[in-house]
């Protein structure tokens, strides 16, 4: 989606924001179109004299929605007896993120799901399938130890296939529209811990499943 014409734009956190108070009415309509949820339209202050206030309102509503989604997903995982050490949940104003350690999912240097990983992914997929109208993005991440095999010549390729295998598995076992599930490999380039220690490298080897809220889902 793009903003109506009539002003320069900047990109911030995935949303295009028009410059100037003259864009507010069109921006409010744009945000309202994005902001439909089970509780109804987001109400924006049409008397506001700055785009920033409308933008901040959307960020607040997005975070609130993400937190509610996270509570629902966590409750489903608890009901399925998923250990909290297996799936870490965080929220942003854009999405709920489930982070799974690659050690749980894959053998070293492989992208095929381990037999013992299937039940975990089954339970995760079951917990997120309620949000089948939302964009679900699956990202693979590695540590910075060089990878070089005939099948996976570097970390970027390995991470890409790991994300793809998880995405394809979720497509096969749920009723989620396959087009709503995206996958990508990020390689070693988005570490969350220090790669100089074994513990840090283990944390960096992960698959992240991001369920975007209605404000940031890109469903055609």
PDB file of C-alpha atoms in Angstrom:
ATOM      1  CA  UNK A   1       0.000   0.000   0.000  1.00  0.00           C
ATOM      2  CA  UNK A   2       1.088   3.549  -0.606  1.00  0.00           C
ATOM      3  CA  UNK A   3       0.000   6.858   0.752  1.00  0.00           C
ATOM      4  CA  UNK A   4      -2.133   9.245  -1.298  1.00  0.00           C
ATOM      5  CA  UNK A   5      -0.167  11.655  -3.414  1.00  0.00           C
ATOM      6  CA  UNK A   6       0.475  15.215  -2.446  1.00  0.00           C
ATOM      7  CA  UNK A   7       3.570  15.208  -0.265  1.00  0.00           C
ATOM      8  CA  UNK A   8       6.967  13.733   0.215  1.00  0.00           C
ATOM      9  CA  UNK A   9       7.201  10.480   2.140  1.00  0.00           C
ATOM     10  CA  UNK A  10       9.628   8.784   4.474  1.00  0.00           C
ATOM     11  CA  UNK A  11       9.686   5.151   5.518  1.00  0.00           C
ATOM     12  CA  UNK A  12       9.687   4.258   9.203  1.00  0.00           C
ATOM     13  CA  UNK A  13       9.194   0.740  10.603  1.00  0.00           C
ATOM     14  CA  UNK A  14       7.506  -0.411   7.435  1.00  0.00           C
ATOM     15  CA  UNK A  15       4.950   2.403   7.146  1.00  0.00           C
ATOM     16  CA  UNK A  16       5.103   5.297   4.717  1.00  0.00           C
ATOM     17  CA  UNK A  17       4.415   8.555   6.515  1.00  0.00           C
ATOM     18  CA  UNK A  18       3.486  11.712   4.611  1.00  0.00           C
ATOM     19  CA  UNK A  19       5.027  15.048   5.573  1.00  0.00           C
ATOM     20  CA  UNK A  20       2.962  17.994   6.733  1.00  0.00           C
ATOM     21  CA  UNK A  21      -0.306  18.523   8.570  1.00  0.00           C
ATOM     22  CA  UNK A  22      -2.141  18.817   5.251  1.00  0.00           C
ATOM     23  CA  UNK A  23      -1.741  15.060   4.834  1.00  0.00           C
ATOM     24  CA  UNK A  24      -3.493  14.209   8.120  1.00  0.00           C
ATOM     25  CA  UNK A  25      -6.966  13.439   6.797  1.00  0.00           C
ATOM     26  CA  UNK A  26      -5.664  11.193   4.050  1.00  0.00           C
ATOM     27  CA  UNK A  27      -3.197   9.613   6.485  1.00  0.00           C
ATOM     28  CA  UNK A  28      -5.994   8.943   8.973  1.00  0.00           C
ATOM     29  CA  UNK A  29      -8.012   7.183   6.265  1.00  0.00           C
ATOM     30  CA  UNK A  30      -4.923   5.185   5.341  1.00  0.00           C
ATOM     31  CA  UNK A  31      -4.347   4.114   8.927  1.00  0.00           C
ATOM     32  CA  UNK A  32      -8.012   3.280   9.427  1.00  0.00           C
ATOM     33  CA  UNK A  33      -7.951   1.068   6.348  1.00  0.00           C
ATOM     34  CA  UNK A  34      -4.963  -0.757   7.842  1.00  0.00           C
ATOM     35  CA  UNK A  35      -6.310  -0.809  11.359  1.00  0.00           C
ATOM     36  CA  UNK A  36      -9.389  -2.988  11.191  1.00  0.00           C
ATOM     37  CA  UNK A  37      -9.489  -5.594  13.929  1.00  0.00           C
ATOM     38  CA  UNK A  38     -11.973  -7.690  15.883  1.00  0.00           C
ATOM     39  CA  UNK A  39     -12.802  -4.732  18.080  1.00  0.00           C
ATOM     40  CA  UNK A  40     -13.665  -2.383  15.215  1.00  0.00           C
ATOM     41  CA  UNK A  41     -12.044   0.546  13.489  1.00  0.00           C
ATOM     42  CA  UNK A  42      -9.242   2.446  15.154  1.00  0.00           C
ATOM     43  CA  UNK A  43     -10.489   5.893  16.080  1.00  0.00           C
ATOM     44  CA  UNK A  44      -8.033   8.626  15.181  1.00  0.00           C
ATOM     45  CA  UNK A  45      -8.314  12.211  16.321  1.00  0.00           C
ATOM     46  CA  UNK A  46      -9.308  14.090  13.177  1.00  0.00           C
ATOM     47  CA  UNK A  47      -8.690  17.373  15.002  1.00  0.00           C
ATOM     48  CA  UNK A  48      -5.027  16.539  15.527  1.00  0.00           C
ATOM     49  CA  UNK A  49      -2.709  19.062  13.937  1.00  0.00           C
ATOM     50  CA  UNK A  50       0.278  16.752  13.470  1.00  0.00           C
ATOM     51  CA  UNK A  51       0.939  13.564  11.593  1.00  0.00           C
ATOM     52  CA  UNK A  52       3.102  12.445  14.515  1.00  0.00           C
ATOM     53  CA  UNK A  53       0.090  12.138  16.806  1.00  0.00           C
ATOM     54  CA  UNK A  54      -1.740   9.920  14.326  1.00  0.00           C
ATOM     55  CA  UNK A  55       1.378   7.820  13.837  1.00  0.00           C
ATOM     56  CA  UNK A  56       1.905   7.421  17.598  1.00  0.00           C
ATOM     57  CA  UNK A  57      -1.732   6.375  17.973  1.00  0.00           C
ATOM     58  CA  UNK A  58      -1.222   3.576  15.473  1.00  0.00           C
ATOM     59  CA  UNK A  59       1.946   2.455  17.252  1.00  0.00           C
ATOM     60  CA  UNK A  60       0.104   2.274  20.580  1.00  0.00           C
ATOM     61  CA  UNK A  61      -2.822   0.363  19.081  1.00  0.00           C
ATOM     62  CA  UNK A  62      -0.418  -1.971  17.276  1.00  0.00           C
ATOM     63  CA  UNK A  63       1.479  -2.803  20.443  1.00  0.00           C
ATOM     64  CA  UNK A  64      -1.761  -3.427  22.331  1.00  0.00           C
ATOM     65  CA  UNK A  65      -2.948  -5.787  19.603  1.00  0.00           C
ATOM     66  CA  UNK A  66       0.400  -7.597  19.511  1.00  0.00           C
ATOM     67  CA  UNK A  67       0.324  -8.096  23.279  1.00  0.00           C
ATOM     68  CA  UNK A  68      -3.177  -9.605  23.105  1.00  0.00           C
ATOM     69  CA  UNK A  69      -2.042 -11.909  20.315  1.00  0.00           C
ATOM     70  CA  UNK A  70       0.979 -12.949  22.380  1.00  0.00           C
ATOM     71  CA  UNK A  71      -1.241 -13.785  25.365  1.00  0.00           C
ATOM     72  CA  UNK A  72      -3.455 -15.956  23.164  1.00  0.00           C
ATOM     73  CA  UNK A  73      -0.495 -17.768  21.614  1.00  0.00           C
ATOM     74  CA  UNK A  74       1.180 -18.271  24.994  1.00  0.00           C
ATOM     75  CA  UNK A  75      -2.018 -19.734  26.437  1.00  0.00           C
ATOM     76  CA  UNK A  76      -2.243 -22.177  23.516  1.00  0.00           C
ATOM     77  CA  UNK A  77       1.382 -23.220  23.971  1.00  0.00           C
ATOM     78  CA  UNK A  78       0.814 -23.702  27.694  1.00  0.00           C
ATOM     79  CA  UNK A  79      -2.186 -25.923  26.958  1.00  0.00           C
ATOM     80  CA  UNK A  80       0.036 -27.976  24.653  1.00  0.00           C
ATOM     81  CA  UNK A  81       2.716 -28.270  27.350  1.00  0.00           C
ATOM     82  CA  UNK A  82       5.362 -26.486  25.290  1.00  0.00           C
ATOM     83  CA  UNK A  83       8.304 -25.715  27.564  1.00  0.00           C
ATOM     84  CA  UNK A  84       9.130 -22.010  27.803  1.00  0.00           C
ATOM     85  CA  UNK A  85      12.756 -22.873  27.080  1.00  0.00           C
ATOM     86  CA  UNK A  86      11.737 -24.156  23.646  1.00  0.00           C
ATOM     87  CA  UNK A  87       9.838 -21.095  22.430  1.00  0.00           C
ATOM     88  CA  UNK A  88      10.632 -17.510  23.451  1.00  0.00           C
ATOM     89  CA  UNK A  89       7.876 -14.956  22.788  1.00  0.00           C
ATOM     90  CA  UNK A  90       8.417 -11.217  22.359  1.00  0.00           C
ATOM     91  CA  UNK A  91       6.202  -8.443  21.048  1.00  0.00           C
ATOM     92  CA  UNK A  92       6.617  -5.210  19.129  1.00  0.00           C
ATOM     93  CA  UNK A  93       4.133  -2.700  17.748  1.00  0.00           C
ATOM     94  CA  UNK A  94       4.353  -4.663  14.477  1.00  0.00           C
ATOM     95  CA  UNK A  95       4.287  -8.337  15.410  1.00  0.00           C
ATOM     96  CA  UNK A  96       4.480 -11.187  17.901  1.00  0.00           C
ATOM     97  CA  UNK A  97       7.727 -13.119  17.502  1.00  0.00           C
ATOM     98  CA  UNK A  98       8.282 -16.750  18.439  1.00  0.00           C
ATOM     99  CA  UNK A  99      11.969 -17.658  18.555  1.00  0.00           C
ATOM    100  CA  UNK A 100      12.967 -21.324  18.359  1.00  0.00           C
ATOM    101  CA  UNK A 101      16.521 -22.509  18.864  1.00  0.00           C
ATOM    102  CA  UNK A 102      18.020 -24.230  15.838  1.00  0.00           C
ATOM    103  CA  UNK A 103      19.406 -26.837  18.242  1.00  0.00           C
ATOM    104  CA  UNK A 104      15.831 -27.968  18.885  1.00  0.00           C
ATOM    105  CA  UNK A 105      14.915 -28.030  15.210  1.00  0.00           C
ATOM    106  CA  UNK A 106      17.939 -29.167  13.212  1.00  0.00           C
ATOM    107  CA  UNK A 107      21.095 -31.215  13.312  1.00  0.00           C
ATOM    108  CA  UNK A 108      24.300 -29.221  12.865  1.00  0.00           C
ATOM    109  CA  UNK A 109      24.676 -27.956   9.308  1.00  0.00           C
ATOM    110  CA  UNK A 110      21.292 -29.401   8.258  1.00  0.00           C
ATOM    111  CA  UNK A 111      17.958 -27.874   7.325  1.00  0.00           C
ATOM    112  CA  UNK A 112      15.668 -30.891   7.617  1.00  0.00           C
ATOM    113  CA  UNK A 113      13.526 -30.852  10.741  1.00  0.00           C
ATOM    114  CA  UNK A 114      14.652 -33.425  13.296  1.00  0.00           C
ATOM    115  CA  UNK A 115      12.124 -36.082  14.229  1.00  0.00           C
ATOM    116  CA  UNK A 116      11.911 -34.749  17.779  1.00  0.00           C
ATOM    117  CA  UNK A 117      11.308 -31.227  16.455  1.00  0.00           C
ATOM    118  CA  UNK A 118       8.098 -32.158  14.665  1.00  0.00           C
ATOM    119  CA  UNK A 119       5.932 -32.123  17.786  1.00  0.00           C
ATOM    120  CA  UNK A 120       7.223 -28.678  18.770  1.00  0.00           C
ATOM    121  CA  UNK A 121       6.540 -27.186  15.349  1.00  0.00           C
ATOM    122  CA  UNK A 122       3.119 -28.885  15.305  1.00  0.00           C
ATOM    123  CA  UNK A 123       2.191 -27.178  18.554  1.00  0.00           C
ATOM    124  CA  UNK A 124       3.556 -23.819  17.438  1.00  0.00           C
ATOM    125  CA  UNK A 125       1.641 -24.026  14.158  1.00  0.00           C
ATOM    126  CA  UNK A 126      -1.531 -24.921  16.037  1.00  0.00           C
ATOM    127  CA  UNK A 127      -1.055 -21.929  18.333  1.00  0.00           C
ATOM    128  CA  UNK A 128      -0.635 -19.396  15.526  1.00  0.00           C
ATOM    129  CA  UNK A 129      -3.187 -20.726  13.018  1.00  0.00           C
ATOM    130  CA  UNK A 130      -5.923 -18.591  14.586  1.00  0.00           C
ATOM    131  CA  UNK A 131      -4.176 -15.639  12.925  1.00  0.00           C
ATOM    132  CA  UNK A 132      -4.538 -17.041   9.425  1.00  0.00           C
ATOM    133  CA  UNK A 133      -5.587 -13.625   8.103  1.00  0.00           C
ATOM    134  CA  UNK A 134      -2.253 -12.130   9.160  1.00  0.00           C
ATOM    135  CA  UNK A 135       1.142 -12.138   7.513  1.00  0.00           C
ATOM    136  CA  UNK A 136       3.434 -14.770   9.026  1.00  0.00           C
ATOM    137  CA  UNK A 137       7.128 -14.305   8.319  1.00  0.00           C
ATOM    138  CA  UNK A 138       9.640 -17.055   9.094  1.00  0.00           C
ATOM    139  CA  UNK A 139      13.313 -16.082   9.288  1.00  0.00           C
ATOM    140  CA  UNK A 140      16.345 -18.312   9.617  1.00  0.00           C
ATOM    141  CA  UNK A 141      19.453 -17.096  11.485  1.00  0.00           C
ATOM    142  CA  UNK A 142      22.890 -18.636  12.042  1.00  0.00           C
ATOM    143  CA  UNK A 143      26.036 -17.889  14.000  1.00  0.00           C
ATOM    144  CA  UNK A 144      29.156 -16.631  12.199  1.00  0.00           C
ATOM    145  CA  UNK A 145      30.996 -19.943  11.950  1.00  0.00           C
ATOM    146  CA  UNK A 146      31.609 -20.515   8.216  1.00  0.00           C
ATOM    147  CA  UNK A 147      29.378 -23.087   6.548  1.00  0.00           C
ATOM    148  CA  UNK A 148      30.601 -24.881   3.443  1.00  0.00           C
ATOM    149  CA  UNK A 149      28.968 -28.072   2.197  1.00  0.00           C
ATOM    150  CA  UNK A 150      27.829 -29.122  -1.253  1.00  0.00           C
ATOM    151  CA  UNK A 151      24.190 -28.579  -0.274  1.00  0.00           C
ATOM    152  CA  UNK A 152      24.605 -25.448   1.836  1.00  0.00           C
ATOM    153  CA  UNK A 153      27.707 -23.531   0.733  1.00  0.00           C
ATOM    154  CA  UNK A 154      27.348 -20.688   3.232  1.00  0.00           C
ATOM    155  CA  UNK A 155      25.343 -19.504   6.225  1.00  0.00           C
ATOM    156  CA  UNK A 156      22.939 -17.454   4.126  1.00  0.00           C
ATOM    157  CA  UNK A 157      21.884 -20.485   2.101  1.00  0.00           C
ATOM    158  CA  UNK A 158      21.602 -22.666   5.206  1.00  0.00           C
ATOM    159  CA  UNK A 159      19.449 -20.106   7.000  1.00  0.00           C
ATOM    160  CA  UNK A 160      17.258 -19.670   3.938  1.00  0.00           C
ATOM    161  CA  UNK A 161      16.560 -23.398   3.661  1.00  0.00           C
ATOM    162  CA  UNK A 162      15.906 -23.737   7.387  1.00  0.00           C
ATOM    163  CA  UNK A 163      13.266 -21.019   7.211  1.00  0.00           C
ATOM    164  CA  UNK A 164      11.817 -22.519   4.034  1.00  0.00           C
ATOM    165  CA  UNK A 165      11.520 -26.007   5.545  1.00  0.00           C
ATOM    166  CA  UNK A 166       9.675 -24.654   8.589  1.00  0.00           C
ATOM    167  CA  UNK A 167       7.420 -22.518   6.379  1.00  0.00           C
ATOM    168  CA  UNK A 168       6.592 -25.401   4.059  1.00  0.00           C
ATOM    169  CA  UNK A 169       5.849 -27.682   6.993  1.00  0.00           C
ATOM    170  CA  UNK A 170       3.452 -25.106   8.445  1.00  0.00           C
ATOM    171  CA  UNK A 171       1.767 -24.705   5.061  1.00  0.00           C
ATOM    172  CA  UNK A 172       1.234 -28.463   4.873  1.00  0.00           C
ATOM    173  CA  UNK A 173      -0.225 -29.031   8.333  1.00  0.00           C
ATOM    174  CA  UNK A 174      -2.458 -25.958   8.778  1.00  0.00           C
ATOM    175  CA  UNK A 175      -5.293 -24.279   6.906  1.00  0.00           C
ATOM    176  CA  UNK A 176      -3.343 -21.008   6.757  1.00  0.00           C
ATOM    177  CA  UNK A 177      -3.396 -19.567   3.237  1.00  0.00           C
ATOM    178  CA  UNK A 178       0.037 -20.538   1.865  1.00  0.00           C
ATOM    179  CA  UNK A 179       0.481 -17.055   0.422  1.00  0.00           C
ATOM    180  CA  UNK A 180       0.292 -15.560   3.912  1.00  0.00           C
ATOM    181  CA  UNK A 181       3.444 -17.402   5.004  1.00  0.00           C
ATOM    182  CA  UNK A 182       6.764 -15.911   3.897  1.00  0.00           C
ATOM    183  CA  UNK A 183      10.266 -17.209   4.533  1.00  0.00           C
ATOM    184  CA  UNK A 184      13.734 -15.696   4.309  1.00  0.00           C
ATOM    185  CA  UNK A 185      17.308 -16.393   5.328  1.00  0.00           C
ATOM    186  CA  UNK A 186      19.219 -13.769   7.285  1.00  0.00           C
ATOM    187  CA  UNK A 187      22.435 -15.744   7.711  1.00  0.00           C
ATOM    188  CA  UNK A 188      24.795 -14.454  10.376  1.00  0.00           C
ATOM    189  CA  UNK A 189      23.908 -10.815   9.887  1.00  0.00           C
ATOM    190  CA  UNK A 190      21.343 -10.256  12.655  1.00  0.00           C
ATOM    191  CA  UNK A 191      22.998 -11.653  15.807  1.00  0.00           C
ATOM    192  CA  UNK A 192      21.262 -11.297  19.160  1.00  0.00           C
ATOM    193  CA  UNK A 193      24.277 -12.427  21.201  1.00  0.00           C
ATOM    194  CA  UNK A 194      28.072 -12.443  21.175  1.00  0.00           C
ATOM    195  CA  UNK A 195      29.414 -14.866  18.582  1.00  0.00           C
ATOM    196  CA  UNK A 196      32.715 -15.117  20.453  1.00  0.00           C
ATOM    197  CA  UNK A 197      31.232 -17.522  23.021  1.00  0.00           C
ATOM    198  CA  UNK A 198      29.570 -20.941  22.553  1.00  0.00           C
ATOM    199  CA  UNK A 199      26.518 -19.693  24.456  1.00  0.00           C
ATOM    200  CA  UNK A 200      26.221 -16.643  22.239  1.00  0.00           C
ATOM    201  CA  UNK A 201      26.546 -18.663  19.058  1.00  0.00           C
ATOM    202  CA  UNK A 202      23.852 -21.044  20.278  1.00  0.00           C
ATOM    203  CA  UNK A 203      21.472 -18.130  20.839  1.00  0.00           C
ATOM    204  CA  UNK A 204      22.182 -16.759  17.379  1.00  0.00           C
ATOM    205  CA  UNK A 205      21.269 -20.067  15.727  1.00  0.00           C
ATOM    206  CA  UNK A 206      17.509 -19.719  15.653  1.00  0.00           C
ATOM    207  CA  UNK A 207      14.316 -19.562  13.606  1.00  0.00           C
ATOM    208  CA  UNK A 208      12.018 -16.605  14.228  1.00  0.00           C
ATOM    209  CA  UNK A 209       8.304 -16.802  13.432  1.00  0.00           C
ATOM    210  CA  UNK A 210       6.787 -13.321  13.248  1.00  0.00           C
ATOM    211  CA  UNK A 211       3.001 -13.006  13.243  1.00  0.00           C
ATOM    212  CA  UNK A 212       2.235  -9.455  12.142  1.00  0.00           C
ATOM    213  CA  UNK A 213      -0.760  -7.664  13.583  1.00  0.00           C
ATOM    214  CA  UNK A 214      -3.487  -6.220  11.353  1.00  0.00           C
ATOM    215  CA  UNK A 215      -1.698  -2.863  11.036  1.00  0.00           C
ATOM    216  CA  UNK A 216       1.382  -4.371   9.422  1.00  0.00           C
ATOM    217  CA  UNK A 217       0.061  -7.467   7.676  1.00  0.00           C
ATOM    218  CA  UNK A 218       0.465  -7.314   3.905  1.00  0.00           C
ATOM    219  CA  UNK A 219      -2.432  -9.456   2.744  1.00  0.00           C
ATOM    220  CA  UNK A 220      -3.631  -8.854  -0.817  1.00  0.00           C
TER     221      UNK A 220
END
